Structure formats: C-alpha cells, structure tokens
Amino acid sequence: MNVSDTEIVWSILQAAGYDKTDSSAHADVILVMTCAIRDRAETKIWNKLTHYRGLKRSRSQKKNFPPLQIGILGCMAERLKSELVEKERSVDLVAGPDSYRDLPRLLATASLTGQPAINVALSLDETYADIVPVRMSADGVTAYVSIMRGCDNMCTYCIVPFTRGRERSRPIESILAEVGHLSEQGVKEVTLLGQNVNSYRDTTSSDSDPNAQTITAKGFSTVYKPKRGGLRFAHLLDRVASVDPEMRIRFTSPHPKDFPDEVLEVIRSRPNICCSLHLPAQSGNDRVLERMRRGYTRRSYLDLVERVRRVLPSVALSSDFICGFCGETDSEFEDTLSLIRQVGFNTAYLFAYSMREKTTAHRRYQDDVPPEVKQRRLVAMVSTFREEAATLNKSLVGKQQTVLVEGVSLFFVILIFRL
Ligand code: SF4
C-alpha cells in the first residue's frame, strides 16, 4: 500500500514541477512514507530521521543551496501528528494518508514561513481516483492498483482504522481505465490493493441495486451494521479480469469475512485470477479471536478454508498470525500452532504482538505477555509454518506451473558470470 501511495504522491509532485533524484545527498526535499502498524516500523523511521537531520545540517552549511526540507507522510504521520515535529525538530512537514493532494501547498508554506506545515485531516471520500500513479519501476511487468482505502472493522489490536480512516471505494470505471492503461503498457500482473480489499463497495454506480445487502462468508460477522447497495468485490474482480485475459490478477489484503461464495465462483471462472488467497487468521483460539474482535471462530475459519478448497482445489493459501496478544495463555497459543498445522499455508506473515496507543486493546487490555515469551512463541510459529510449507512445496515437485518471469535476479547473473 505504501508503494502505491508513493506512486500517487510522486504523480502529484511531478504535476507540481518536482523532479526525482536517486540520491538523498542531492535532494532539496526528502519525503518518508511511513507505516505505524508495529513499533519496529516506527523505530526505523526515527533512525532514518537522525540520518536526515545530519544531511539537513550539512546542507545548511553549503552556500547557494536551498535548505533541505524533510517530510513525514502516511500512517506514522497520522498517528503522531504534531508530536512528530515536537520530538524531531528537523521535520518540516507532516501529511496523513488523505492529505497528499495538499503536499505542494504544505511544502511551499513550510518553505515560506520556516515553520512546520501539518495536514492530518482524514477524509470520508478521498480515493485519489483521478490521479494516475507514476510507477516506481516503469519497466516492470507488475503493478499495484489501489481500489479502496480505510477500514471499518476495528480489530482491537489494529491502528489502521485510526490512521487510514473510514472505508471508501474508488469508482469501478476509474479502476478499469487504469487496468486497461497498464495492459497497454505491457504490464502482465496487477495486484488490486486496499486495507480491506474484498470489502470493496462502489456506491457511485447506477448499475447496483440500492437495497442489496452486503453478504459475508457463512459464520462470519461484522462490528458494523449490514451495508446496503453498491457494486461489490465479486463484480469488480470479474470486470477487472475481463480487461485483458492474459493479465494475471491478484488482490491484497482481504478479510476472511468478505469471501462469500460468489467471490470464490468468480475466481474459479476466470483463469487469469491467480488461485492464491490470503486468509488472515491472526489466532487459532476462540477466546483470543473474540478479544481481537475478529468476528469469527476457529470453526468458522476452518469451514471457510474447506469451502475455498472445495471450489478451488489447487488454491495456495497464505495467512497472518499474531502471537502474544493481551492475555494469551500457553494453551491458547497452542491452538494457533495447531491451526497452522491443520490448514497448511504456503506463505505466512508471523508477528509478535506490538501494542499500539489509541487501539481498543490499548484502552481495554494489558500487554501482559512478556517479550521473551512472545519471542519464544514467534520462533515456534515460524518453525511450525516452515514444516507445513515444506510439505506443500514438496508436493509440487515434478508438476508443471505457469510462472511469470519478473526479471533477472542478481544471483542468476552472478552464476552465469562464474560459468
Ligand atoms: S481488518 Fe485488517 S486493517 Fe481492518 S482493523 Fe482488522 S486488522 Fe486492521
């Protein structure tokens, strides 16, 4: 998502007359796109800022050069707001995920006044639908297309609803136009992006039934009232897949609740939609899932996996898991390990819980699992996942698959050179 946002920002700045340099030492402006999902992501940014502060100081000693401007964009900017400029005085600009159109004005204001410029207002309708992103690697064969922003789910551990705001979807026609444009440029694979990508709901189209109620996967619930009307993800997926039948389509990141049968049927019926689904489980224990407010039980998750495998027998599954969430006991954690074993995931994103301020968990629960226990559980999750993934990988030995060659790896070049 941050790569996609960077491409939007770059498009806005290019239109305002900015040019890009590959070296921070030559830059007049450095903008850092940030993530706030875990404490470690923010620590990296603080470390970077120490480095940029040094660059700013050495730039100020050079004659005939404008002062270096440093800006923080994205989720960390949204989370910390003015606290960022109070803690790090070298920061000139703070812009949240819905303020990118304002960047040229913010840069000009900071430059004219010498004071930090801040815009962290969240929007109910900003989707940057009319902005054609400038792709970071224009010669690549893959591209991201942002289709929705924000999230209404309010999982108790998650900062995203506070940094990205309410859910809103980009009109379908603008998505189809962008995908068509990418196809003409020779792009072979498009990944549809959103915080909760399969909650997509375009309410601007007159084609939709205004009374049609959102359908969730069986056994899943939401924290919000049922939404009505709008073109849903299954419809979008079908239309996107028909733009160029040779173009591979992926999407991330979904919520398991938004996999009604009709989405699975579209994937089955369209050979160019990659048969690879991300089903973030987070935990295998019902009590932990309830504390996380995920809206499903272990049983309903397993039923969904079974349904997915029945409709898409060759599907590759991936997932996210968090260990050490507030109050997680050893036996609750064992349920996570057993879920990983029971399902068998091809890929998994595994994390030790990192409490974030402002989240419901921060207000309601204690971050009471000691760091060394979290670390031990993380190691156990990684090794359990690897064992299962190795079995799945071995089952593919000797099979033929269509693959997309994205480029030549450096390793391959070195091998050739040595030969
Ligand atoms: S669905 Fe995903 S983005 Fe939304 S609150 Fe839950 S974890 Fe965060």
Short mmCIF file of C-alpha atoms and ligand atoms in Angstrom, two decimals:
data_model
loop_
_atom_site.label_atom_id
_atom_site.label_comp_id
_atom_site.label_asym_id
_atom_site.label_seq_id
_atom_site.Cartn_x
_atom_site.Cartn_y
_atom_site.Cartn_z
CA MET A 1 0.00 0.00 0.00
CA ASN A 2 2.88 2.34 0.77
CA VAL A 3 4.44 1.66 -2.64
CA SER A 4 1.08 2.51 -4.22
CA ASP A 5 0.74 5.67 -2.10
CA THR A 6 4.27 6.70 -3.03
CA GLU A 7 3.30 6.42 -6.71
CA ILE A 8 0.29 8.68 -6.07
CA VAL A 9 2.46 11.21 -4.20
CA TRP A 10 5.01 11.14 -6.97
CA SER A 11 2.30 11.86 -9.56
CA ILE A 12 1.05 14.87 -7.52
CA LEU A 13 4.56 16.27 -7.06
CA GLN A 14 5.54 15.74 -10.67
CA ALA A 15 2.46 17.71 -11.76
CA ALA A 16 3.60 20.48 -9.39
CA GLY A 17 7.02 20.64 -11.11
CA TYR A 18 9.16 18.47 -8.83
CA ASP A 19 11.80 16.15 -10.24
CA LYS A 20 13.22 12.97 -8.73
CA THR A 21 16.78 12.23 -7.66
CA ASP A 22 18.15 8.83 -6.66
CA SER A 23 20.45 10.27 -4.02
CA SER A 24 19.29 11.79 -0.72
CA ALA A 25 22.51 13.88 -0.70
CA HIS A 26 21.28 15.72 -3.83
CA ALA A 27 17.67 16.16 -2.73
CA ASP A 28 16.06 19.51 -1.80
CA VAL A 29 13.09 17.62 -0.35
CA ILE A 30 13.03 14.21 1.35
CA LEU A 31 9.61 12.68 1.97
CA VAL A 32 9.39 9.49 4.01
CA MET A 33 6.37 7.23 3.50
CA THR A 34 5.74 5.57 6.86
CA CYS A 35 3.96 2.65 8.48
CA ALA A 36 2.65 2.57 12.06
CA ILE A 37 1.40 -0.99 12.30
CA ARG A 38 4.17 -2.09 14.68
CA ASP A 39 6.55 -0.28 16.97
CA ARG A 40 9.53 -1.57 14.98
CA ALA A 41 8.31 0.13 11.79
CA GLU A 42 8.29 3.48 13.61
CA THR A 43 11.71 2.88 15.21
CA LYS A 44 13.17 2.51 11.72
CA ILE A 45 11.77 5.92 10.78
CA TRP A 46 13.18 7.60 13.91
CA ASN A 47 16.60 6.16 12.99
CA LYS A 48 16.27 7.45 9.44
CA LEU A 49 15.34 10.88 10.77
CA THR A 50 18.58 11.03 12.76
CA HIS A 51 20.45 10.48 9.49
CA TYR A 52 18.38 13.08 7.62
CA ARG A 53 18.94 15.60 10.43
CA GLY A 54 22.68 15.27 9.71
CA LEU A 55 22.06 15.81 5.98
CA LYS A 56 19.98 18.88 6.76
CA ARG A 57 22.76 20.30 8.94
CA SER A 58 25.44 19.79 6.30
CA ARG A 59 23.15 21.26 3.61
CA SER A 60 22.64 24.39 5.74
CA GLN A 61 26.41 24.95 5.67
CA LYS A 62 26.55 24.96 1.86
CA LYS A 63 26.23 28.26 0.05
CA ASN A 64 23.74 28.73 -2.82
CA PHE A 65 21.64 25.70 -1.88
CA PRO A 66 18.07 25.92 -0.57
CA PRO A 67 17.52 24.43 2.90
CA LEU A 68 16.70 20.72 2.85
CA GLN A 69 13.02 20.03 3.61
CA ILE A 70 12.07 16.82 5.40
CA GLY A 71 8.51 15.49 5.38
CA ILE A 72 6.83 12.54 7.08
CA LEU A 73 3.89 11.01 5.20
CA GLY A 74 1.47 8.17 5.84
CA CYS A 75 0.34 6.29 8.92
CA MET A 76 3.03 7.38 11.38
CA ALA A 77 2.33 10.99 10.42
CA GLU A 78 -1.38 10.40 11.04
CA ARG A 79 -0.79 8.65 14.36
CA LEU A 80 1.67 11.13 15.88
CA LYS A 81 0.53 14.36 14.19
CA SER A 82 2.23 17.44 15.72
CA GLU A 83 4.06 15.22 18.23
CA LEU A 84 6.39 14.34 15.35
CA VAL A 85 7.64 17.91 14.90
CA GLU A 86 7.85 18.39 18.67
CA LYS A 87 10.07 15.33 19.02
CA GLU A 88 12.13 15.83 15.86
CA ARG A 89 12.71 19.49 15.06
CA SER A 90 14.25 18.76 11.66
CA VAL A 91 10.82 17.73 10.31
CA ASP A 92 9.24 20.46 8.14
CA LEU A 93 6.10 18.71 7.02
CA VAL A 94 3.63 16.11 8.33
CA ALA A 95 0.93 14.74 5.98
CA GLY A 96 -1.53 11.93 6.67
CA PRO A 97 -2.71 9.39 4.05
CA ASP A 98 -5.62 11.59 2.90
CA SER A 99 -3.59 14.82 2.52
CA TYR A 100 -1.31 14.03 -0.39
CA ARG A 101 -3.06 16.46 -2.76
CA ASP A 102 -2.07 19.20 -0.32
CA LEU A 103 1.67 18.40 -0.49
CA PRO A 104 2.71 21.20 -2.91
CA ARG A 105 0.97 23.77 -0.69
CA LEU A 106 2.43 22.28 2.50
CA LEU A 107 5.96 22.34 1.04
CA ALA A 108 5.54 25.95 -0.10
CA THR A 109 4.11 27.03 3.27
CA ALA A 110 6.92 25.37 5.24
CA SER A 111 9.47 26.96 2.94
CA LEU A 112 7.95 30.48 3.17
CA THR A 113 7.28 30.52 6.91
CA GLY A 114 10.13 28.37 8.16
CA GLN A 115 7.53 26.67 10.36
CA PRO A 116 6.39 23.03 10.13
CA ALA A 117 3.30 22.53 7.94
CA ILE A 118 0.84 19.83 9.04
CA ASN A 119 -2.25 18.31 7.42
CA VAL A 120 -3.55 15.13 9.01
CA ALA A 121 -7.27 15.53 8.24
CA LEU A 122 -8.90 12.20 7.38
CA SER A 123 -11.45 12.18 4.58
CA LEU A 124 -14.68 10.25 4.08
CA ASP A 125 -14.34 10.17 0.31
CA GLU A 126 -10.72 10.62 -0.80
CA THR A 127 -9.66 7.72 -3.06
CA TYR A 128 -7.26 9.57 -5.41
CA ALA A 129 -9.40 8.06 -8.19
CA ASP A 130 -8.47 10.72 -10.74
CA ILE A 131 -4.71 10.55 -10.13
CA VAL A 132 -2.70 8.40 -12.49
CA PRO A 133 0.11 6.98 -10.33
CA VAL A 134 3.66 7.32 -11.65
CA ARG A 135 5.01 3.78 -11.39
CA MET A 136 8.24 3.48 -9.44
CA SER A 137 9.62 0.88 -11.86
CA ALA A 138 8.15 1.82 -15.21
CA ASP A 139 9.81 -1.13 -16.99
CA GLY A 140 8.44 -3.77 -14.56
CA VAL A 141 5.84 -6.35 -15.51
CA THR A 142 3.79 -5.99 -12.32
CA ALA A 143 1.79 -3.06 -10.94
CA TYR A 144 -0.42 -2.14 -7.98
CA VAL A 145 -3.85 -0.61 -8.37
CA SER A 146 -5.45 0.88 -5.28
CA ILE A 147 -9.20 0.14 -5.23
CA MET A 148 -10.29 1.19 -1.74
CA ARG A 149 -8.91 2.89 1.36
CA GLY A 150 -9.53 2.70 5.09
CA CYS A 151 -11.19 0.05 7.22
CA ASP A 152 -14.38 -0.15 9.31
CA ASN A 153 -13.55 -3.38 11.11
CA MET A 154 -11.95 -2.11 14.31
CA CYS A 155 -9.99 -5.23 15.26
CA THR A 156 -8.91 -4.37 18.79
CA TYR A 157 -5.15 -4.66 18.16
CA CYS A 158 -5.09 -2.62 14.96
CA ILE A 159 -4.14 1.03 14.43
CA VAL A 160 -5.26 1.11 10.76
CA PRO A 161 -8.81 2.46 11.30
CA PHE A 162 -7.24 5.37 13.22
CA THR A 163 -4.52 6.14 10.69
CA ARG A 164 -6.34 5.35 7.44
CA GLY A 165 -9.87 6.34 8.37
CA ARG A 166 -13.24 5.01 7.23
CA GLU A 167 -13.70 2.57 4.41
CA ARG A 168 -14.34 4.08 0.96
CA SER A 169 -14.05 2.62 -2.52
CA ARG A 170 -12.84 4.01 -5.77
CA PRO A 171 -15.41 4.08 -8.61
CA ILE A 172 -15.22 0.96 -10.74
CA GLU A 173 -14.83 2.80 -14.05
CA SER A 174 -11.65 4.56 -12.93
CA ILE A 175 -10.17 1.23 -11.79
CA LEU A 176 -10.99 -0.41 -15.14
CA ALA A 177 -9.45 2.52 -17.00
CA GLU A 178 -6.21 2.22 -15.01
CA VAL A 179 -6.02 -1.54 -15.52
CA GLY A 180 -6.64 -1.05 -19.27
CA HIS A 181 -3.86 1.54 -19.40
CA LEU A 182 -1.47 -0.84 -17.60
CA SER A 183 -2.37 -3.61 -20.03
CA GLU A 184 -1.49 -1.31 -22.97
CA GLN A 185 1.87 -0.60 -21.30
CA GLY A 186 2.63 -4.35 -21.28
CA VAL A 187 2.05 -4.97 -17.56
CA LYS A 188 1.48 -8.70 -17.02
CA GLU A 189 0.24 -8.79 -13.44
CA VAL A 190 -1.89 -6.37 -11.45
CA THR A 191 -2.45 -6.52 -7.70
CA LEU A 192 -5.64 -4.82 -6.50
CA LEU A 193 -4.94 -3.09 -3.20
CA GLY A 194 -6.85 -1.96 -0.15
CA GLN A 195 -6.73 -2.23 3.63
CA ASN A 196 -9.73 -4.49 3.37
CA VAL A 197 -9.77 -5.11 -0.33
CA ASN A 198 -12.70 -7.52 -0.58
CA SER A 199 -14.99 -5.12 1.32
CA TYR A 200 -15.00 -3.12 -1.92
CA ARG A 201 -18.34 -1.36 -2.49
CA ASP A 202 -18.74 1.23 -5.23
CA THR A 203 -21.84 3.23 -4.37
CA THR A 204 -21.38 5.72 -7.23
CA SER A 205 -22.60 3.34 -9.92
CA SER A 206 -26.24 3.38 -11.05
CA ASP A 207 -25.89 -0.32 -12.00
CA SER A 208 -26.25 -1.55 -8.44
CA ASP A 209 -29.39 -2.48 -6.52
CA PRO A 210 -29.59 0.11 -3.69
CA ASN A 211 -31.30 -2.41 -1.40
CA ALA A 212 -28.94 -5.32 -1.96
CA GLN A 213 -27.35 -6.21 1.37
CA THR A 214 -23.67 -6.99 1.79
CA ILE A 215 -23.12 -10.75 2.04
CA THR A 216 -20.38 -12.04 4.31
CA ALA A 217 -18.91 -15.53 4.36
CA LYS A 218 -21.02 -18.06 6.30
CA GLY A 219 -20.31 -17.96 10.05
CA PHE A 220 -18.65 -14.52 9.97
CA SER A 221 -19.95 -11.30 11.49
CA THR A 222 -19.08 -7.61 11.37
CA VAL A 223 -18.91 -4.90 14.02
CA TYR A 224 -20.90 -2.55 11.80
CA LYS A 225 -24.50 -2.70 10.59
CA PRO A 226 -25.06 -4.50 7.26
CA LYS A 227 -24.21 -2.18 4.38
CA ARG A 228 -26.65 -1.78 1.50
CA GLY A 229 -26.22 -1.10 -2.20
CA GLY A 230 -23.14 -0.64 -4.32
CA LEU A 231 -21.18 -2.85 -6.69
CA ARG A 232 -19.27 -5.44 -4.68
CA PHE A 233 -15.88 -7.08 -4.93
CA ALA A 234 -17.08 -10.11 -6.94
CA HIS A 235 -18.41 -7.78 -9.63
CA LEU A 236 -15.22 -5.70 -9.68
CA LEU A 237 -13.00 -8.79 -9.84
CA ASP A 238 -14.95 -10.17 -12.77
CA ARG A 239 -14.78 -6.88 -14.69
CA VAL A 240 -11.06 -6.39 -13.98
CA ALA A 241 -10.27 -9.95 -15.08
CA SER A 242 -12.07 -9.36 -18.39
CA VAL A 243 -9.99 -6.27 -19.30
CA ASP A 244 -7.11 -8.43 -20.51
CA PRO A 245 -7.48 -12.21 -20.19
CA GLU A 246 -3.67 -12.56 -20.45
CA MET A 247 -3.08 -10.30 -17.46
CA ARG A 248 -2.77 -12.02 -14.06
CA ILE A 249 -4.90 -10.54 -11.29
CA ARG A 250 -4.14 -10.68 -7.57
CA PHE A 251 -5.55 -8.79 -4.61
CA THR A 252 -4.48 -7.96 -1.08
CA SER A 253 -5.18 -7.61 1.77
CA PRO A 254 -8.58 -9.24 2.31
CA HIS A 255 -10.59 -10.06 5.43
CA PRO A 256 -11.90 -13.66 5.60
CA LYS A 257 -15.43 -12.41 6.33
CA ASP A 258 -15.67 -10.96 2.80
CA PHE A 259 -15.29 -14.23 0.93
CA PRO A 260 -18.88 -15.09 0.08
CA ASP A 261 -19.30 -17.97 -2.38
CA GLU A 262 -19.82 -15.57 -5.29
CA VAL A 263 -16.22 -14.25 -4.92
CA LEU A 264 -14.88 -17.82 -4.97
CA GLU A 265 -17.00 -18.60 -8.05
CA VAL A 266 -15.57 -15.61 -9.92
CA ILE A 267 -12.03 -16.77 -9.10
CA ARG A 268 -12.87 -20.26 -10.33
CA SER A 269 -14.41 -18.99 -13.56
CA ARG A 270 -11.56 -16.66 -14.50
CA PRO A 271 -8.26 -18.43 -15.28
CA ASN A 272 -6.30 -15.17 -15.09
CA ILE A 273 -7.24 -14.55 -11.44
CA CYS A 274 -4.38 -16.16 -9.51
CA CYS A 275 -5.55 -19.10 -7.47
CA SER A 276 -3.83 -17.83 -4.38
CA LEU A 277 -5.78 -16.44 -1.43
CA HIS A 278 -4.71 -14.59 1.67
CA LEU A 279 -6.91 -15.55 4.64
CA PRO A 280 -5.54 -13.70 7.69
CA ALA A 281 -6.45 -15.85 10.72
CA GLN A 282 -4.44 -13.99 13.42
CA SER A 283 -5.10 -16.70 16.04
CA GLY A 284 -6.41 -20.25 16.26
CA ASN A 285 -8.14 -19.79 19.61
CA ASP A 286 -11.73 -18.61 20.03
CA ARG A 287 -11.15 -16.57 23.19
CA VAL A 288 -8.22 -14.72 21.61
CA LEU A 289 -10.21 -14.17 18.40
CA GLU A 290 -13.00 -12.68 20.46
CA ARG A 291 -10.61 -10.38 22.34
CA MET A 292 -9.19 -9.37 18.96
CA ARG A 293 -12.80 -8.74 17.73
CA ARG A 294 -12.21 -10.63 14.51
CA GLY A 295 -15.83 -11.68 14.01
CA TYR A 296 -15.27 -15.43 13.59
CA THR A 297 -14.39 -18.58 15.46
CA ARG A 298 -11.78 -21.22 14.70
CA ARG A 299 -14.60 -23.46 13.42
CA SER A 300 -15.99 -20.86 11.00
CA TYR A 301 -12.46 -20.12 9.75
CA LEU A 302 -11.84 -23.82 9.11
CA ASP A 303 -15.21 -24.13 7.38
CA LEU A 304 -14.21 -21.28 5.10
CA VAL A 305 -10.89 -22.98 4.29
CA GLU A 306 -12.78 -26.17 3.46
CA ARG A 307 -15.21 -24.26 1.21
CA VAL A 308 -12.34 -22.46 -0.52
CA ARG A 309 -10.53 -25.75 -1.18
CA ARG A 310 -13.70 -27.39 -2.46
CA VAL A 311 -14.29 -24.59 -5.00
CA LEU A 312 -10.59 -24.01 -5.79
CA PRO A 313 -8.79 -27.34 -5.27
CA SER A 314 -5.37 -26.04 -6.35
CA VAL A 315 -5.53 -22.89 -4.21
CA ALA A 316 -2.39 -21.65 -2.43
CA LEU A 317 -3.27 -20.17 0.95
CA SER A 318 -1.41 -17.55 2.95
CA SER A 319 -2.21 -16.02 6.31
CA ASP A 320 -1.20 -13.61 9.09
CA PHE A 321 -0.74 -14.67 12.70
CA ILE A 322 -0.03 -12.68 15.85
CA CYS A 323 1.38 -14.36 18.95
CA GLY A 324 1.44 -12.92 22.47
CA PHE A 325 -1.75 -10.84 22.18
CA CYS A 326 -3.06 -9.50 25.51
CA GLY A 327 -3.79 -12.32 27.94
CA GLU A 328 -2.78 -15.12 25.53
CA THR A 329 -2.00 -18.24 27.57
CA ASP A 330 0.27 -21.10 26.52
CA SER A 331 -2.71 -23.31 25.73
CA GLU A 332 -4.43 -20.56 23.69
CA PHE A 333 -1.21 -20.17 21.74
CA GLU A 334 -1.07 -23.95 21.15
CA ASP A 335 -4.36 -23.56 19.26
CA THR A 336 -2.62 -21.19 16.86
CA LEU A 337 0.10 -23.77 16.20
CA SER A 338 -2.49 -26.48 15.66
CA LEU A 339 -4.41 -24.26 13.21
CA ILE A 340 -1.22 -23.65 11.23
CA ARG A 341 -0.68 -27.43 11.13
CA GLN A 342 -4.29 -28.22 10.31
CA VAL A 343 -4.61 -25.80 7.38
CA GLY A 344 -1.09 -25.84 5.91
CA PHE A 345 -0.24 -22.42 4.49
CA ASN A 346 2.07 -21.79 1.53
CA THR A 347 3.06 -18.40 2.93
CA ALA A 348 2.54 -16.73 6.30
CA TYR A 349 3.30 -13.37 7.88
CA LEU A 350 4.09 -14.06 11.51
CA PHE A 351 4.43 -11.41 14.20
CA ALA A 352 4.84 -10.97 17.93
CA TYR A 353 2.13 -8.61 19.20
CA SER A 354 3.14 -4.95 19.43
CA MET A 355 0.66 -2.79 21.36
CA ARG A 356 -0.28 0.49 19.68
CA GLU A 357 -1.66 3.50 21.50
CA LYS A 358 -5.25 4.53 20.66
CA THR A 359 -6.32 0.99 19.77
CA THR A 360 -9.15 -0.68 21.70
CA ALA A 361 -6.66 -3.19 23.10
CA HIS A 362 -4.60 -0.31 24.49
CA ARG A 363 -7.65 1.05 26.30
CA ARG A 364 -9.14 -2.26 27.38
CA TYR A 365 -6.41 -4.87 27.91
CA GLN A 366 -2.97 -5.36 29.42
CA ASP A 367 0.01 -6.10 27.19
CA ASP A 368 0.90 -8.78 29.71
CA VAL A 369 2.74 -11.45 27.72
CA PRO A 370 6.46 -10.93 28.50
CA PRO A 371 8.70 -10.11 25.50
CA GLU A 372 10.73 -13.32 25.90
CA VAL A 373 7.52 -15.41 25.83
CA LYS A 374 6.36 -13.57 22.69
CA GLN A 375 9.73 -14.24 21.11
CA ARG A 376 9.62 -17.94 22.03
CA ARG A 377 6.13 -18.26 20.59
CA LEU A 378 7.18 -16.46 17.42
CA VAL A 379 10.02 -18.94 16.90
CA ALA A 380 7.57 -21.82 17.43
CA MET A 381 5.12 -20.33 14.88
CA VAL A 382 7.88 -19.87 12.30
CA SER A 383 9.15 -23.43 12.62
CA THR A 384 5.63 -24.94 12.56
CA PHE A 385 4.76 -22.90 9.49
CA ARG A 386 8.01 -23.91 7.73
CA GLU A 387 7.43 -27.60 8.35
CA GLU A 388 3.96 -27.43 6.79
CA ALA A 389 5.08 -25.21 3.90
CA ALA A 390 7.95 -27.63 3.12
CA THR A 391 5.43 -30.47 2.82
CA LEU A 392 3.26 -28.39 0.47
CA ASN A 393 6.29 -27.38 -1.59
CA LYS A 394 7.45 -31.00 -1.90
CA SER A 395 4.03 -31.99 -3.23
CA LEU A 396 4.68 -29.65 -6.20
CA VAL A 397 7.97 -31.28 -7.23
CA GLY A 398 7.63 -32.64 -10.76
CA LYS A 399 4.47 -30.60 -11.53
CA GLN A 400 4.27 -28.04 -14.32
CA GLN A 401 3.15 -24.49 -13.49
CA THR A 402 2.83 -21.30 -15.49
CA VAL A 403 5.13 -18.71 -13.97
CA LEU A 404 5.63 -15.01 -14.52
CA VAL A 405 9.25 -14.01 -15.08
CA GLU A 406 9.57 -10.64 -13.36
CA GLY A 407 13.24 -10.07 -14.11
CA VAL A 408 16.72 -11.47 -13.83
CA SER A 409 17.92 -11.90 -10.27
CA LEU A 410 21.38 -10.76 -9.29
CA PHE A 411 22.12 -14.28 -8.04
CA PHE A 412 21.37 -15.67 -11.51
CA VAL A 413 23.62 -13.06 -13.15
CA ILE A 414 26.50 -13.97 -10.81
CA LEU A 415 26.01 -17.66 -11.59
CA ILE A 416 26.11 -17.03 -15.33
CA PHE A 417 29.18 -14.85 -14.90
CA ARG A 418 31.00 -17.57 -12.97
CA LEU A 419 30.08 -20.22 -15.54
S1 SF4 B 1 -9.48 -5.76 9.12
FE1 SF4 B 1 -7.27 -5.50 8.96
S2 SF4 B 1 -6.92 -3.29 8.67
FE2 SF4 B 1 -9.03 -3.56 9.43
S3 SF4 B 1 -8.90 -3.30 11.65
FE3 SF4 B 1 -8.74 -5.52 11.23
S4 SF4 B 1 -6.53 -5.95 11.02
FE4 SF4 B 1 -6.81 -3.70 10.89
#
